Coordinates of C-alpha atoms and ligand atoms in Angstrom, one line a residue:
M1 CA 136.0 130.4 88.3
T2 CA 133.9 127.2 87.4
D3 CA 131.0 127.0 84.8
T4 CA 128.8 125.2 87.4
D5 CA 128.9 124.0 90.7
V6 CA 128.0 120.5 90.0
L7 CA 128.1 118.6 86.8
V8 CA 125.5 115.6 86.9
I9 CA 126.3 113.0 84.2
G10 CA 123.4 110.9 83.1
G11 CA 119.6 111.9 82.9
G12 CA 117.9 108.6 84.2
G13 CA 115.7 108.7 87.2
T14 CA 118.7 108.9 89.5
G15 CA 120.6 111.8 87.7
V16 CA 117.4 114.1 87.3
G17 CA 116.5 113.2 90.9
V18 CA 120.2 114.5 92.0
A19 CA 119.8 117.5 89.9
R20 CA 116.5 118.4 91.3
D21 CA 117.5 117.9 95.0
L22 CA 120.7 119.9 94.6
A23 CA 119.0 122.6 92.7
M24 CA 116.3 122.8 95.3
R25 CA 119.2 123.4 97.8
G26 CA 120.4 126.5 95.8
I27 CA 123.4 124.8 94.2
E28 CA 124.1 125.5 90.4
I29 CA 123.7 122.3 88.4
T30 CA 124.3 121.3 84.8
L31 CA 123.0 118.0 83.8
C32 CA 124.2 116.1 80.7
E33 CA 122.5 113.1 79.2
R34 CA 123.9 111.5 76.0
D35 CA 120.4 110.4 74.8
G36 CA 117.0 111.9 75.5
L37 CA 116.2 111.7 79.3
G38 CA 115.4 108.3 80.5
G39 CA 117.1 106.8 77.3
G40 CA 119.1 104.4 79.4
T41 CA 117.3 101.9 81.7
S42 CA 114.7 104.3 83.4
G43 CA 112.6 104.7 80.3
R44 CA 112.9 100.8 79.7
S45 CA 111.9 99.6 83.2
H46 CA 109.0 97.6 84.1
G47 CA 107.3 100.5 85.9
L48 CA 106.2 98.7 89.2
L49 CA 106.0 101.3 92.1
H50 CA 107.2 98.9 94.9
S51 CA 105.2 98.9 98.0
G52 CA 108.2 96.7 99.4
A53 CA 106.0 93.6 99.4
R54 CA 108.2 92.0 96.8
Y55 CA 111.3 92.3 99.0
A56 CA 109.6 91.9 102.5
E57 CA 110.9 88.4 103.4
S58 CA 114.2 88.4 101.4
D59 CA 115.4 91.9 102.1
P60 CA 113.4 93.6 104.9
E61 CA 115.8 96.8 104.7
G62 CA 115.2 97.3 100.9
A63 CA 111.4 96.9 101.6
R64 CA 111.6 99.4 104.2
E65 CA 113.2 101.8 101.8
C66 CA 110.3 101.3 99.3
I67 CA 107.5 101.8 101.9
P68 CA 108.0 105.6 102.3
E69 CA 109.4 106.2 98.9
S70 CA 106.3 104.7 97.3
R71 CA 104.1 106.8 99.6
T72 CA 106.1 109.9 98.7
L73 CA 105.6 109.4 95.0
K74 CA 101.8 108.8 95.3
R75 CA 101.9 112.3 97.1
I76 CA 104.1 114.3 94.9
A77 CA 104.1 112.6 91.4
G78 CA 100.4 112.9 90.5
E79 CA 99.8 111.4 86.9
C80 CA 103.5 110.2 86.7
I81 CA 102.3 107.3 88.7
R82 CA 99.0 105.3 89.3
D83 CA 98.0 104.2 92.6
S84 CA 96.5 100.9 91.3
G85 CA 97.1 98.4 94.2
G86 CA 98.5 95.2 93.7
Y87 CA 97.9 91.3 94.2
F88 CA 100.3 88.5 95.3
L89 CA 98.9 85.5 93.8
Q90 CA 99.4 82.0 95.1
V91 CA 98.6 79.8 92.1
A92 CA 97.9 76.0 92.4
G93 CA 101.2 74.2 92.8
D94 CA 102.9 77.3 94.5
D95 CA 104.3 76.6 98.0
P96 CA 101.8 77.8 100.4
A97 CA 104.6 78.4 103.0
Y98 CA 106.0 81.0 100.8
F99 CA 102.7 82.9 101.0
D100 CA 102.6 82.6 104.7
E101 CA 106.2 83.8 105.0
K102 CA 105.4 86.8 102.9
R103 CA 102.5 87.6 105.1
R104 CA 104.5 87.5 108.3
A105 CA 107.2 89.6 106.7
C106 CA 104.9 92.2 105.4
E107 CA 103.4 92.5 109.0
E108 CA 106.9 92.8 110.4
V109 CA 108.2 95.6 108.1
G110 CA 104.9 97.4 108.3
I111 CA 103.2 96.9 104.9
D112 CA 99.4 97.2 104.9
F113 CA 97.8 94.2 103.3
E114 CA 94.6 92.1 103.1
V115 CA 94.3 88.3 102.4
L116 CA 91.6 87.5 99.9
S117 CA 90.3 84.2 98.8
G118 CA 90.7 83.0 95.2
E119 CA 86.9 83.6 94.7
D120 CA 87.0 87.1 96.1
A121 CA 90.0 88.2 94.0
R122 CA 88.2 86.8 90.8
E123 CA 85.1 88.7 91.7
A124 CA 87.3 91.9 91.6
V125 CA 89.3 90.8 88.7
P126 CA 87.2 88.2 86.6
A127 CA 90.2 87.5 84.3
L128 CA 92.3 85.9 87.0
S129 CA 93.0 82.2 86.5
P130 CA 90.7 79.7 88.4
D131 CA 93.9 78.3 89.6
V132 CA 94.6 81.3 91.9
E133 CA 94.0 79.9 95.5
R134 CA 94.9 82.9 97.7
V135 CA 95.8 86.6 97.3
M136 CA 97.4 89.3 99.3
E137 CA 96.3 92.7 98.4
V138 CA 99.2 95.2 98.8
P139 CA 99.7 99.0 98.1
D140 CA 101.8 98.5 94.9
G141 CA 101.3 100.9 92.1
L142 CA 102.8 101.7 88.8
I143 CA 105.3 104.3 87.4
Y144 CA 105.0 106.0 84.1
P145 CA 108.9 106.5 83.8
S146 CA 108.9 108.9 80.9
R147 CA 106.7 111.3 82.8
L148 CA 108.4 110.9 85.9
V149 CA 111.9 111.6 84.7
A150 CA 110.6 114.6 82.6
A151 CA 108.7 116.1 85.5
T152 CA 111.6 115.7 87.9
A153 CA 113.9 117.4 85.3
R154 CA 111.4 120.2 84.8
S155 CA 111.4 120.7 88.5
A156 CA 115.2 120.8 88.5
Q157 CA 115.0 123.3 85.7
E158 CA 112.5 125.5 87.6
H159 CA 115.1 125.6 90.4
G160 CA 117.7 126.8 88.1
A161 CA 119.3 123.6 86.8
H162 CA 120.7 123.5 83.2
V163 CA 119.4 120.2 81.5
H164 CA 121.2 119.1 78.3
T165 CA 119.9 116.2 76.4
H166 CA 121.9 114.6 73.5
A167 CA 125.0 115.8 75.2
P168 CA 127.4 112.9 75.9
V169 CA 130.3 113.4 78.4
S170 CA 133.6 112.1 77.2
D171 CA 136.7 113.0 79.1
L172 CA 137.0 113.8 82.6
H173 CA 139.5 116.5 83.4
V174 CA 141.8 115.8 86.4
E175 CA 144.2 118.2 88.2
N176 CA 146.3 117.1 91.1
G177 CA 144.2 114.1 91.9
H178 CA 141.0 116.1 91.7
I179 CA 138.3 116.2 88.8
T180 CA 137.8 119.6 87.6
G181 CA 135.2 119.1 84.9
A182 CA 134.6 117.1 81.7
T183 CA 134.3 117.4 77.9
V184 CA 130.7 117.4 76.7
S185 CA 129.5 117.2 73.1
G186 CA 126.2 118.5 71.7
I187 CA 126.1 121.6 73.6
D188 CA 125.7 124.9 71.5
S189 CA 126.5 122.7 68.6
N190 CA 130.1 122.4 69.6
T191 CA 131.8 119.1 69.1
G192 CA 133.5 119.3 72.6
K193 CA 132.7 121.9 75.1
R194 CA 134.6 121.9 78.4
I195 CA 132.5 122.3 81.5
D196 CA 134.4 123.2 84.7
A197 CA 132.6 122.0 87.9
E198 CA 133.4 122.1 91.6
Y199 CA 132.1 118.5 91.9
V200 CA 130.9 115.9 89.4
V201 CA 128.2 113.1 89.9
N202 CA 128.4 110.0 87.9
A203 CA 124.8 108.9 87.6
T204 CA 125.2 106.8 84.4
G205 CA 123.6 103.6 85.7
A206 CA 124.7 100.5 84.0
W207 CA 127.3 102.5 82.3
A208 CA 128.9 103.8 85.3
G209 CA 132.0 101.7 85.0
R210 CA 132.7 103.0 81.4
L211 CA 132.7 106.7 82.0
D212 CA 136.5 106.7 83.0
E213 CA 138.9 104.0 83.5
R214 CA 140.2 105.9 86.6
L215 CA 137.0 105.1 88.3
A216 CA 137.1 101.5 89.4
I217 CA 133.6 100.5 89.4
E218 CA 132.7 96.9 88.8
M219 CA 129.2 96.8 87.3
E220 CA 127.3 93.5 86.5
P221 CA 124.5 94.6 84.2
A222 CA 121.6 92.2 83.8
K223 CA 119.0 92.4 81.0
G224 CA 115.4 91.8 81.4
V225 CA 112.5 91.7 78.8
M226 CA 109.2 93.3 78.9
V227 CA 106.3 92.2 76.6
A228 CA 103.2 94.6 76.1
V229 CA 100.1 92.9 75.0
P230 CA 96.5 94.3 74.5
F231 CA 94.5 93.8 77.6
D232 CA 92.0 95.9 79.5
G233 CA 90.1 95.4 82.6
L234 CA 92.9 94.4 84.9
D235 CA 93.6 97.6 86.9
R236 CA 95.9 95.9 89.4
V237 CA 99.7 95.1 89.5
L238 CA 100.0 91.3 89.6
N239 CA 102.9 89.4 91.2
R240 CA 103.2 85.7 91.4
C241 CA 103.8 84.8 95.2
R242 CA 106.7 82.5 94.9
E243 CA 110.4 82.7 95.0
P244 CA 111.1 85.4 92.3
D245 CA 111.5 83.9 88.8
D246 CA 111.0 84.7 85.2
G247 CA 107.6 86.2 84.2
D248 CA 106.1 86.8 87.6
I249 CA 104.8 90.4 87.3
V250 CA 102.0 91.9 85.2
I251 CA 101.7 95.7 85.2
S252 CA 98.3 97.1 84.0
H253 CA 98.1 100.1 81.8
P254 CA 94.8 101.3 80.5
E255 CA 94.8 99.3 77.4
Q256 CA 97.8 96.9 77.7
A257 CA 99.3 94.5 80.1
I258 CA 103.0 94.7 80.3
L259 CA 104.5 91.4 81.2
G260 CA 107.9 90.8 82.7
T261 CA 110.6 89.9 83.2
T262 CA 113.7 88.0 83.1
S263 CA 117.3 88.5 84.6
V264 CA 120.2 87.5 82.5
P265 CA 123.9 88.9 83.3
V266 CA 125.3 90.6 80.1
D267 CA 128.8 91.7 79.3
D268 CA 127.9 94.9 77.7
P269 CA 125.0 97.2 78.3
E270 CA 124.9 98.4 74.7
E271 CA 125.1 95.1 73.1
Y272 CA 123.3 91.9 73.9
D273 CA 121.1 89.3 72.4
Q274 CA 117.4 89.9 72.5
E275 CA 116.2 86.3 72.6
D276 CA 112.9 84.8 71.6
W277 CA 113.0 82.3 74.7
E278 CA 112.7 85.3 77.0
V279 CA 109.6 86.6 75.3
E280 CA 107.9 83.2 75.1
Q281 CA 108.7 82.3 78.7
V282 CA 107.5 85.7 80.1
I283 CA 104.0 85.2 78.2
E284 CA 103.9 81.5 79.4
E285 CA 104.6 82.3 83.0
C286 CA 102.5 85.3 83.3
A287 CA 99.5 83.3 81.6
A288 CA 99.5 81.0 84.7
M289 CA 98.1 84.1 86.6
L290 CA 96.0 85.5 83.7
P291 CA 95.1 82.7 81.2
G292 CA 93.7 85.4 78.6
L293 CA 97.2 86.5 77.8
E294 CA 98.0 83.0 76.0
D295 CA 96.7 84.0 72.8
R296 CA 97.6 87.8 72.7
E297 CA 99.9 89.0 70.2
P298 CA 102.7 91.3 71.5
E299 CA 102.3 94.9 70.5
R300 CA 105.7 96.0 71.9
V301 CA 108.6 94.1 73.1
Y302 CA 111.6 95.8 74.9
W303 CA 114.6 95.1 76.9
G304 CA 116.3 97.1 79.8
V305 CA 119.5 96.6 81.6
R306 CA 119.8 96.7 85.4
P307 CA 122.5 98.7 86.8
L308 CA 123.8 96.1 89.3
Y309 CA 126.8 96.7 91.4
A310 CA 129.1 93.6 91.2
P311 CA 130.3 93.4 95.0
D312 CA 126.5 93.4 95.8
E313 CA 125.5 90.9 93.3
A314 CA 128.3 88.5 94.3
E315 CA 126.6 88.3 97.7
R316 CA 122.9 88.0 96.7
E317 CA 121.0 85.9 94.2
Q318 CA 120.0 87.5 90.8
R319 CA 116.5 88.0 91.8
G320 CA 114.6 87.9 95.0
I321 CA 116.6 90.5 96.4
S322 CA 116.2 94.1 96.7
R323 CA 118.4 96.2 94.2
G324 CA 120.2 98.1 96.9
F325 CA 122.0 101.2 96.0
F326 CA 125.6 102.3 96.5
L327 CA 127.2 105.8 96.7
L328 CA 130.9 105.4 95.8
D329 CA 133.1 108.2 97.0
H330 CA 136.2 108.1 94.6
K331 CA 138.4 110.1 96.8
A332 CA 138.2 107.3 99.5
R333 CA 138.2 104.5 96.8
D334 CA 140.4 105.7 94.0
D335 CA 142.2 108.7 95.5
L336 CA 140.4 110.8 93.0
G337 CA 138.7 113.7 94.6
G338 CA 135.7 115.9 93.3
I339 CA 133.6 113.0 92.1
C340 CA 131.3 110.4 93.4
S341 CA 129.2 107.5 91.6
I342 CA 125.7 106.3 92.4
V343 CA 124.8 102.9 91.3
G344 CA 122.2 100.0 91.9
G345 CA 118.7 101.0 93.2
K346 CA 115.3 100.9 91.8
L347 CA 113.2 103.8 90.0
T348 CA 110.9 103.5 93.1
T349 CA 113.8 104.6 95.3
H350 CA 115.5 107.1 92.9
R351 CA 114.5 110.1 95.2
L352 CA 116.0 108.5 98.3
M353 CA 119.1 107.8 96.3
A354 CA 119.3 111.3 95.0
E355 CA 118.9 112.6 98.6
A356 CA 121.9 110.4 99.7
V357 CA 124.0 111.9 96.9
A358 CA 122.9 115.5 97.4
D359 CA 123.7 115.1 101.1
H360 CA 127.1 113.9 100.3
V361 CA 127.8 116.7 97.7
A362 CA 126.3 119.5 99.8
E363 CA 128.6 118.6 102.5
R364 CA 131.8 118.7 100.2
L365 CA 130.6 122.1 99.1
G366 CA 129.9 123.4 102.4
V367 CA 126.3 123.9 101.7
E368 CA 124.0 123.3 104.8
A369 CA 120.5 123.3 103.1
A370 CA 118.4 120.4 103.7
C371 CA 116.5 118.0 101.4
H372 CA 112.9 119.1 100.4
T373 CA 112.3 117.0 97.4
A374 CA 109.7 114.9 99.4
E375 CA 107.5 117.9 100.1
E376 CA 107.0 119.5 96.7
T377 CA 104.8 118.4 94.3
L378 CA 106.2 117.8 90.7
P379 CA 105.4 120.3 88.1
G380 CA 102.4 119.3 86.0
A381 CA 101.7 116.4 88.3
D382 CA 97.9 116.6 87.8
D383 CA 98.0 117.6 84.2
P384 CA 98.8 114.7 82.0
A385 CA 98.9 116.8 78.9
L386 CA 101.5 119.1 80.4
L387 CA 103.6 116.2 81.5
D388 CA 103.5 114.7 78.2
R389 CA 104.6 118.3 76.8
Y390 CA 107.7 117.9 79.1
V391 CA 108.3 114.5 77.9
G392 CA 108.4 115.8 74.4
E393 CA 110.7 118.7 75.4
F394 CA 113.2 116.4 77.0
D395 CA 112.8 113.7 74.5
A396 CA 112.0 111.4 77.2
R397 CA 109.6 109.1 75.4
G398 CA 110.7 105.6 76.3
P399 CA 109.0 102.3 75.6
A400 CA 107.9 101.5 79.1
D401 CA 104.9 103.8 78.9
E402 CA 104.6 105.0 75.3
D403 CA 101.0 103.5 75.0
V404 CA 99.8 106.1 77.6
L405 CA 101.6 109.1 76.4
G406 CA 100.1 111.8 74.3
V407 CA 103.3 112.5 72.6
Ligands
FAD501 C1 114.0 94.7 83.3 C2 114.1 95.9 84.2 C3 112.9 96.1 85.0 C4 112.9 97.0 86.2 N1 111.8 97.1 86.8 C5 111.6 98.0 87.7 C6 110.3 98.2 88.3 O1 109.4 97.7 88.1 N2 110.5 99.2 89.3 C7 111.6 99.7 89.8 O2 111.4 100.6 90.7 N3 112.6 99.6 89.2 C8 112.8 98.7 88.2 N4 114.0 98.6 87.5 C9 115.2 99.3 88.0 C10 115.1 100.8 87.5 O3 114.7 100.9 86.1 C11 116.7 101.2 87.5 O4 117.2 101.0 88.7 C12 116.7 102.7 87.3 O5 115.9 103.2 86.3 C13 118.0 103.2 87.0 O6 118.1 104.5 86.8 P1 119.5 105.4 86.6 O7 119.2 106.8 86.5 O8 120.4 105.0 87.7 O9 120.0 104.6 85.3 P2 119.6 105.0 83.7 O10 118.2 105.3 83.7 O11 120.3 104.0 82.9 O12 120.3 106.4 83.5 C14 121.7 106.6 83.2 C15 121.8 107.5 82.1 O13 123.4 107.8 81.7 C16 123.4 108.0 80.4 N5 124.7 107.9 80.1 C17 125.6 107.0 80.1 N6 126.8 107.4 79.8 C18 126.8 108.7 79.4 C19 127.8 109.6 79.2 N7 129.1 109.3 79.0 N8 127.4 111.0 79.1 C20 126.2 111.3 79.3 N9 125.1 110.4 79.7 C21 125.6 109.1 79.8 C22 122.6 106.9 79.8 O14 122.1 107.3 78.6 C23 121.3 106.8 80.8 O15 120.2 107.6 80.3 C24 114.1 97.8 86.4 C25 115.2 97.7 85.6 C26 115.2 96.7 84.6 C27 116.4 96.5 83.6

């Protein structure tokens, strides 16, 4: 007799997505997050809801994942996202051939866009630089990660899942080459509670390789900085239309612009240098699109660590690629049954990642129920105050969107 059908370790976008999907299929779920929900990378991401345009020419497959996922989130996630639209900007000195390549690639993968002159774009967004020469308008948007993670967890709870925050998982228990559960702290004020499960999902993101040395997972985490400055009247996501580089995205919140980012490999996702040059470079580069940024004092600076999977990174450049996701079946890889890991990906595609995991787990458990997560609206979706209450309940307030939250 087990305590739960499935133990999900990690309460970022991926873990709560897995919990929601499996709970909706009638499977009993216990999710344990060592921090508040989203306390790892999800609550510290940039918050771009990718239409796929960023990856259209470099990774059409990744772009094709983003297209339906961003549409789904626009449909089900209400005030957890904002359907702002976005601009890809060709600034004086940028290679015009890159713009034309992106335009062709967006056509090929099926992303709706419109090309505007610099003058027309400046009419819509007067703060744009006079050096902006051409613009592609694309259906990008933005995510408020704290709300998205909290609402997804709330949905999982409403479908019967048990969600524990401040509950770090330490030991995995193995019997006869099969995981039978784990030791979790922080539940019922016990220092170490044993939770027995039929199956375990390791959704610990950048920390996936550190959960247990018997799981051979090579992660290659990469840090990135985001800089929030006071700015209103933007109301669009801005992407620089050039080979991806530092400081080429601006996300627009109602009273702030969130500038990002960098990509620097780190040895340890817990401890890494937070360097001034990253902040300075991001402001300088973003100011080429929006000159008014130059003299703004940052109100908030935060770093996040991408959960990159090393074998994938070895084949790709650090940016300009889609962050593909990987479902690792440890029975096949490490001869350890009853557990899988999910690594890589993007917040935009967390629901799709969760669906892949849930299909895998349901099959192992002999459950035939299908995925319905794209059809059901998230609880509180149209009520920002209620969403923010969920954020408070799950201690999910992260730096990515703290300026818009009422908690
Ligand atoms: C700088 C930066 C910018 C980004 N920008 C975007 C963007 O604009 N758009 C986009 O779509 N994506 C973006 N991403 C990517 C996206 O944020 C991540 O891919 C996604 O949030 C990862 O979610 P996750 O749930 O897999 O990992 P996480 O959110 O890190 O969740 C894993 C959780 O596991 C927990 N955990 C670890 N060990 C244990 C343990 N032993 N016991 C219990 N819990 C544990 C951690 O505390 C953590 O909360 C960005 C990432 C970075 C770093």
